[in-house]
XYZ file of N, CA and C in Angstrom:
489
model
N 14.216 -16.821 12.112
C 12.866 -17.503 12.884
C 11.332 -17.061 12.664
N 11.725 -15.846 12.078
C 10.203 -14.924 12.301
C 9.479 -15.735 10.622
N 8.322 -15.972 10.961
C 7.378 -16.396 10.039
C 6.450 -15.597 9.318
N 6.427 -15.375 7.670
C 5.829 -14.184 7.353
C 4.668 -14.218 6.568
N 3.378 -14.581 6.371
C 1.973 -14.693 5.493
C 2.144 -13.345 5.301
N 1.831 -13.842 3.285
C 1.520 -12.698 2.499
C -0.046 -13.043 1.828
N -0.706 -12.887 2.023
C -2.172 -12.383 0.899
C -2.636 -11.712 0.564
N -2.991 -11.626 -0.745
C -3.524 -10.346 -1.969
C -4.562 -10.682 -2.163
N -5.588 -9.353 -2.548
C -6.431 -9.443 -3.016
C -6.981 -8.566 -3.916
N -7.556 -8.745 -5.212
C -8.232 -7.737 -5.900
C -9.708 -7.078 -5.785
N -9.740 -5.717 -5.505
C -10.979 -5.315 -5.262
C -11.662 -4.522 -6.753
N -10.573 -4.543 -7.650
C -10.982 -4.114 -8.903
C -11.244 -4.510 -9.955
N -13.012 -5.048 -10.038
C -13.331 -6.125 -11.174
C -13.215 -7.178 -10.568
N -14.083 -8.635 -11.644
C -13.831 -9.828 -11.306
C -12.726 -10.718 -11.992
N -11.670 -10.895 -11.470
C -10.454 -11.653 -12.194
C -10.480 -13.512 -12.264
N -10.619 -13.890 -13.208
C -10.207 -15.705 -12.475
C -9.385 -15.685 -11.820
N -9.277 -16.744 -11.072
C -8.125 -17.570 -10.681
C -7.426 -16.793 -9.561
N -8.065 -15.524 -9.471
C -7.409 -14.265 -8.006
C -8.307 -14.152 -6.930
N -7.668 -13.974 -6.293
C -8.391 -13.723 -4.667
C -9.434 -12.668 -4.426
N -10.433 -12.813 -4.586
C -11.592 -11.319 -4.742
C -11.113 -10.740 -3.215
N -11.327 -9.695 -3.222
C -11.472 -8.968 -2.137
C -13.216 -9.351 -1.151
N -13.676 -10.121 -0.855
C -14.086 -10.318 -0.220
C -14.375 -10.394 1.155
N -15.449 -9.353 1.966
C -14.987 -9.436 3.669
C -15.245 -11.167 4.295
N -15.847 -11.635 3.602
C -16.119 -12.827 4.708
C -14.617 -13.861 4.800
N -14.250 -13.564 3.334
C -12.973 -14.497 3.062
C -11.772 -13.822 3.638
N -11.841 -12.695 3.732
C -10.390 -11.705 3.926
C -10.656 -12.133 5.750
N -12.157 -12.277 6.426
C -11.989 -12.439 7.586
C -10.893 -13.957 7.920
N -11.675 -14.850 7.339
C -11.368 -16.200 7.447
C -10.028 -16.567 7.143
N -9.233 -15.970 6.203
C -8.132 -16.301 5.557
C -7.123 -15.776 6.007
N -7.418 -14.156 6.851
C -6.203 -13.444 7.834
C -5.903 -14.477 9.084
N -7.142 -14.646 9.694
C -7.458 -15.389 10.914
C -6.373 -16.648 10.534
N -7.064 -17.302 9.675
C -6.114 -18.707 9.513
C -4.583 -18.427 9.596
N -3.865 -17.201 8.653
C -2.604 -17.326 8.303
C -2.072 -16.580 9.988
N -2.855 -15.576 10.598
C -2.499 -14.880 12.198
C -1.927 -16.939 12.934
N -2.499 -17.989 12.749
C -2.256 -18.962 13.394
C -1.264 -19.390 12.848
N -0.595 -19.218 11.801
C 0.543 -19.894 11.222
C 2.138 -18.901 11.331
N 1.653 -17.711 11.351
C 2.606 -16.297 11.168
C 2.867 -15.618 12.232
N 3.987 -15.276 12.426
C 4.237 -14.428 13.394
C 3.873 -12.783 12.371
N 3.933 -12.673 11.104
C 3.750 -11.333 10.866
C 2.781 -11.784 9.736
N 1.859 -10.947 9.080
C 0.853 -11.231 8.539
C 0.796 -9.801 7.592
N 0.909 -9.815 6.228
C 0.845 -8.606 5.174
C -0.193 -8.810 4.365
N -0.890 -7.885 4.183
C -1.948 -8.056 3.157
C -1.711 -7.171 2.418
N -1.943 -7.450 0.879
C -1.855 -6.535 -0.133
C -3.022 -6.279 -1.108
N -3.779 -5.068 -1.351
C -4.867 -5.245 -2.206
C -4.427 -4.431 -3.199
N -5.349 -4.904 -4.420
C -5.473 -4.286 -5.641
C -6.731 -3.394 -5.535
N -7.089 -2.246 -5.212
C -8.076 -1.483 -5.421
C -7.816 -0.205 -5.325
N -9.404 0.570 -5.326
C -9.376 2.144 -5.646
C -9.578 2.557 -7.001
N -9.825 4.033 -6.546
C -10.051 4.370 -7.889
C -8.841 4.792 -8.641
N -8.407 4.942 -10.032
C -7.411 5.379 -10.433
C -7.266 6.792 -10.739
N -6.185 7.311 -10.644
C -5.952 8.489 -10.201
C -6.496 9.774 -9.117
N -6.631 9.092 -8.161
C -6.934 9.595 -7.156
C -6.170 9.802 -6.348
N -5.700 11.015 -5.150
C -4.905 10.827 -4.447
C -5.458 10.470 -2.843
N -6.732 10.418 -2.685
C -7.221 10.028 -1.137
C -7.836 8.596 -1.685
N -7.794 7.259 -0.671
C -8.446 6.745 -0.911
C -9.992 6.312 -0.742
N -10.693 6.010 -0.868
C -12.160 5.395 -1.382
C -12.456 5.043 0.254
N -14.007 5.122 0.243
C -14.180 4.306 1.775
C -14.137 3.066 1.927
N -14.188 2.546 0.717
C -14.067 1.037 0.618
C -12.658 0.782 0.902
N -11.444 1.520 0.778
C -10.375 0.854 0.692
C -9.936 1.070 2.557
N -10.796 2.163 2.757
C -10.180 2.353 4.230
C -11.258 0.996 5.148
N -12.058 0.865 4.751
C -12.581 -0.282 5.380
C -12.430 -1.764 5.196
N -11.881 -1.860 4.173
C -11.105 -3.063 3.765
C -9.903 -3.146 4.498
N -9.092 -2.250 4.365
C -7.846 -2.152 5.450
C -8.112 -2.170 6.826
N -9.193 -1.398 7.454
C -9.650 -1.485 8.837
C -9.883 -3.206 9.362
N -10.604 -3.786 8.186
C -11.270 -5.259 8.456
C -9.834 -5.900 8.492
N -9.135 -5.580 7.741
C -7.573 -6.640 7.702
C -7.360 -6.729 9.251
N -6.860 -5.496 9.313
C -6.163 -5.085 10.728
C -7.094 -5.826 11.806
N -8.185 -5.366 11.830
C -8.945 -6.095 12.878
C -9.098 -7.595 12.946
N -8.847 -8.362 11.560
C -8.940 -10.137 11.376
C -7.921 -10.291 12.140
N -6.370 -9.282 11.985
C -5.124 -9.738 12.665
C -3.886 -9.350 11.733
N -4.043 -8.438 10.763
C -3.088 -8.619 9.656
C -2.142 -7.514 10.190
N -0.870 -7.129 9.982
C -0.094 -6.426 10.839
C 0.474 -5.130 9.762
N 0.391 -5.630 8.439
C 0.705 -4.317 7.429
C -0.267 -4.637 6.414
N -0.798 -3.287 5.778
C -1.502 -3.180 4.358
C -0.420 -2.622 3.387
N -0.348 -2.988 2.549
C -0.024 -2.272 1.242
C -0.906 -2.756 0.276
N -1.566 -1.315 -0.587
C -2.257 -1.066 -1.612
C -1.939 -0.538 -2.964
N -2.478 -1.072 -4.077
C -1.563 -0.091 -5.132
C -3.053 -0.440 -6.368
N -3.020 0.249 -7.140
C -3.867 0.192 -8.378
C -4.191 1.782 -8.941
N -4.354 2.640 -7.596
C -4.707 4.360 -8.495
C -3.712 5.107 -9.048
N -2.546 4.418 -9.340
C -1.650 4.920 -10.336
C -1.046 6.629 -9.428
N -1.180 6.719 -8.322
C -0.830 7.894 -7.643
C -0.557 7.382 -6.136
N 0.285 8.369 -5.703
C 0.996 7.837 -4.129
C -0.352 8.227 -3.501
N -0.717 7.679 -2.415
C -1.684 7.363 -1.616
C -1.297 7.724 -0.360
N -2.277 8.370 0.893
C -1.673 8.201 2.227
C -1.282 7.318 2.918
N -0.606 7.428 4.211
C -0.649 6.298 4.904
C -1.375 6.432 6.224
N -1.544 5.454 6.896
C -2.527 5.479 8.293
C -2.186 4.394 9.240
N -1.962 4.730 10.412
C -1.988 4.242 11.486
C -3.114 3.528 12.131
N -3.394 2.422 12.281
C -4.511 2.231 12.518
C -4.381 1.073 13.662
N -5.211 1.283 15.104
C -4.620 0.393 15.865
C -3.307 -0.213 16.318
N -2.216 0.664 16.123
C -1.051 0.568 15.855
C -0.405 -0.468 14.851
N -1.558 -0.353 13.662
C -0.745 -0.849 12.332
C -0.554 -0.273 11.289
N 0.177 -0.225 10.206
C 0.670 0.239 9.198
C -0.477 0.764 7.930
N -1.052 1.141 7.660
C -1.786 0.852 6.135
C -0.871 1.494 5.249
N -0.419 1.723 4.002
C -0.140 2.520 2.813
C -1.068 2.384 1.645
N -1.720 2.957 1.750
C -3.166 2.814 0.448
C -2.391 2.619 -0.956
N -1.397 3.580 -1.403
C -0.740 3.361 -2.379
C 0.638 4.038 -2.899
N 0.936 3.270 -3.674
C 2.724 3.189 -3.421
C 3.169 4.270 -5.027
N 1.970 4.872 -5.657
C 1.762 5.264 -7.022
C 2.510 4.243 -8.163
N 3.455 4.451 -8.723
C 4.064 4.121 -10.031
C 5.232 3.443 -9.610
N 5.405 2.318 -10.435
C 7.334 2.340 -9.972
C 7.408 2.165 -11.689
N 7.061 0.774 -12.302
C 7.202 0.417 -13.770
C 6.065 0.391 -14.490
N 5.914 1.711 -15.095
C 4.876 1.840 -15.963
C 5.009 3.115 -17.740
N 3.964 2.887 -18.252
C 4.021 3.413 -19.503
C 2.947 4.436 -19.308
N 2.915 5.396 -18.239
C 1.861 6.512 -18.060
C 2.473 7.611 -18.142
N 3.258 8.209 -19.367
C 3.968 9.213 -19.455
C 3.192 10.753 -19.831
N 1.869 10.878 -19.686
C 0.734 11.757 -19.780
C 0.949 12.889 -18.719
N 1.276 12.862 -17.504
C 1.301 13.226 -16.400
C 2.437 13.016 -15.242
N 2.916 14.274 -14.685
C 3.902 14.055 -14.133
C 3.611 13.159 -12.695
N 2.189 13.169 -12.273
C 1.602 12.175 -10.941
C 2.030 10.358 -11.599
N 1.732 10.433 -12.501
C 1.448 9.320 -13.078
C 3.219 8.317 -13.274
N 4.151 9.556 -13.179
C 5.608 9.242 -13.323
C 6.569 9.020 -12.013
N 5.627 9.123 -11.266
C 6.002 9.259 -9.481
C 5.625 7.836 -8.734
N 6.173 7.861 -7.892
C 6.144 6.568 -7.085
C 7.044 6.671 -5.646
N 6.831 5.742 -4.531
C 7.342 5.112 -3.743
C 7.606 3.881 -3.746
N 8.892 3.127 -3.081
C 9.144 2.299 -2.683
C 9.127 2.323 -0.803
N 8.404 1.080 -0.536
C 8.546 0.862 1.109
C 8.835 0.200 1.396
N 9.769 0.917 2.262
C 11.216 -0.326 3.166
C 10.303 -0.368 4.422
N 9.821 -1.763 4.719
C 9.910 -1.677 6.108
C 9.822 -3.026 6.497
N 10.425 -2.577 8.004
C 11.554 -3.273 8.419
C 10.803 -3.842 10.040
N 11.357 -5.329 10.353
C 10.323 -5.832 11.459
C 11.137 -6.412 12.270
N 10.951 -6.760 13.382
C 12.051 -6.642 14.564
C 10.907 -8.084 15.239
N 11.397 -8.936 15.220
C 10.427 -10.091 15.955
C 8.926 -10.026 15.196
N 8.213 -9.641 16.026
C 6.681 -9.774 15.431
C 6.435 -8.349 15.525
N 7.166 -7.363 15.441
C 6.394 -5.533 15.296
C 7.397 -4.879 13.805
N 6.718 -4.122 13.421
C 6.863 -3.344 12.455
C 7.558 -1.991 12.908
N 9.156 -2.383 12.962
C 9.894 -0.691 13.553
C 10.044 0.333 12.995
N 10.017 0.138 11.834
C 10.462 1.192 10.749
C 9.950 1.111 9.368
N 9.516 2.284 8.878
C 9.473 2.316 7.379
C 9.704 3.718 6.670
N 10.272 3.311 5.874
C 11.156 4.323 4.986
C 10.498 4.517 3.614
N 10.359 5.217 3.474
C 9.422 5.486 1.356
C 10.663 6.055 1.015
N 11.067 5.598 -0.267
C 12.446 5.959 -1.242
C 11.408 6.382 -2.675
N 11.214 7.833 -2.797
C 10.565 8.085 -3.923
C 11.556 8.139 -5.317
N 10.659 7.866 -6.368
C 11.037 7.299 -7.475
C 10.373 8.291 -8.441
N 11.032 8.504 -9.586
C 10.293 9.049 -10.747
C 10.833 7.934 -11.856
N 9.604 7.793 -12.927
C 10.033 7.249 -13.983
C 10.281 7.950 -15.365
N 11.463 7.312 -15.929
C 11.787 8.135 -17.093
C 12.245 6.749 -18.081
N 12.872 7.338 -19.153
C 13.151 6.678 -19.792
C 12.124 5.469 -20.490
N 11.243 5.831 -21.010
C 9.960 4.626 -20.797
C 10.116 3.651 -20.200
N 9.819 3.936 -18.962
C 9.411 2.927 -17.891
C 11.131 1.963 -17.105
N 11.684 3.143 -16.934
C 12.815 2.941 -16.050
C 12.741 3.730 -14.625
N 12.787 2.928 -13.898
C 12.869 3.773 -12.088
C 13.752 4.418 -11.888
N 14.047 5.502 -11.211
C 15.253 6.021 -10.617
C 14.768 6.447 -9.258
N 15.473 6.345 -8.210
C 15.165 6.990 -6.940
C 15.638 8.671 -7.163
N 14.756 9.208 -6.323
C 14.960 11.236 -6.192
C 15.800 10.955 -5.343
N 16.585 12.551 -5.214
C 17.392 13.018 -4.691
C 16.807 14.394 -4.333
N 17.228 15.079 -3.311
C 16.969 16.365 -3.391
C 15.688 17.191 -3.223
N 15.264 18.153 -3.886
C 14.347 18.588 -2.852
C 12.885 17.505 -3.957
N 13.287 17.219 -4.766
C 11.922 16.500 -5.834
C 11.643 15.572 -4.781
N 12.590 14.666 -4.136
C 12.492 13.817 -3.040
C 11.759 14.143 -1.872
N 12.038 15.380 -1.585
C 11.717 15.757 -0.065
C 10.313 16.119 -0.817
N 9.693 17.069 -1.856
C 8.361 17.118 -2.104
C 7.334 16.246 -2.032
N 7.472 14.908 -2.598
C 7.044 14.043 -2.855
C 6.721 12.934 -1.346
N 7.722 13.282 -0.148
C 7.402 12.751 0.711
C 6.812 13.562 1.303
N 6.938 15.114 1.454
C 6.004 15.983 1.731
C 4.322 15.846 1.803
N 4.324 15.758 -0.002
C 2.550 15.670 -0.792
C 2.396 13.860 0.189
N 2.973 13.247 0.178
C 2.428 11.833 1.109
C 2.325 12.342 2.254
N 3.045 12.714 3.100
C 2.920 13.234 4.377
C 1.454 13.930 4.819
N 1.169 15.382 3.367
C -0.008 16.119 3.330
C -1.163 15.601 2.910
N -1.302 14.609 2.393
C -2.274 13.680 2.199
C -2.995 12.787 3.157
N -1.978 12.143 4.265
C -1.559 11.463 5.097
C -2.668 12.031 6.215
N -2.401 13.712 6.490
C -3.345 14.455 7.308
C -4.690 14.275 7.107
N -4.744 14.706 5.771
C -6.121 14.387 5.251
C -7.615 13.494 5.735
N -6.537 12.491 5.957
C -7.455 11.112 6.277
C -8.346 11.344 7.880
N -8.018 12.476 8.346
C -8.413 12.392 9.830
C -9.061 13.703 9.908
């Protein structure tokens, strides 16, 4: 009986027929979704490619979204795993890295995480990041052992740099 609302915004160039990451629209649409849903999840296509840290713009949009009523922010586009942040007791995942992609020229572009977000009633109660590596021309597979630990540890270390 939990109602979810999913909103998505683009902040990488202008695309026809795609919701743009414009502050007034974000504020209005999240506020409206909040009236209809128990959980509001906002996805962003944002940030500079091949960077391990979010830009100030990403942080500002994420914080605005949470201040407007979002419960979870999930971003992507940098082709790198970026940090996570807890802001006003809400989760922001700035970027999951790649999942199925054809950028074989860099180890970092062959890595990503799958986010597993667990809700109970209207609260996010657990998050698990499952590291993956892309092999065989775009085939993701879950990592185990030391490589899995290394990716999670790197994500943690990058997250510490946010503050």
